[in-house]
Phi, psi and omega in degrees: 000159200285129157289010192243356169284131186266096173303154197265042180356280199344284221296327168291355174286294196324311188308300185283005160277295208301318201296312186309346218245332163310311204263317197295130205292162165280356185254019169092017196244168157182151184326123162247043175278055147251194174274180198289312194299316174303346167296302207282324167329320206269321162315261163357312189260002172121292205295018162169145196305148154347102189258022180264104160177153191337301163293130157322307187236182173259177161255128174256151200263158198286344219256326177307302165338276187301332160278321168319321188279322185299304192311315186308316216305302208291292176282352188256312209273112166304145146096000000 
């Protein structure tokens, strides 16, 4: 990638938040192989557990949830 490009950090949060929510498991979890910053960015703001740590995946937190989903609808879903 161009180092002169100015990428949108949100909108790639939006995006990895909606994939986790794509992903999440019945017991609240998902896979946390994207990426990291973005990860750690997501953490930061509340919305999923710590992802520096031994488990594969995170928790989203209800507040995580509940924009995760907005989110999926808003970038995935037709119509």
């Amino acid at each position: 990638m161009d180092s002169r490009t100015d990428i949108d950090t949100d909108r790639i949060d939006e995006a990895v938040l909606a994939l986790l929510w794509l992903n999440l498991s019945a017991t609240g979890t998902a896979w946390k192989g994207l990426d990291w910053s973005a990860m750690s960015r997501l953490h930061e703001r509340g919305l999923i557990s710590d992802p520096v740590r031994k488990a594969k995946s995170v928790y989203l937190t209800d507040e995580g949830m509940a924009e995760a989903e907005r989110l999926f609808r808003e970038l995935f879903v037709r119509g």
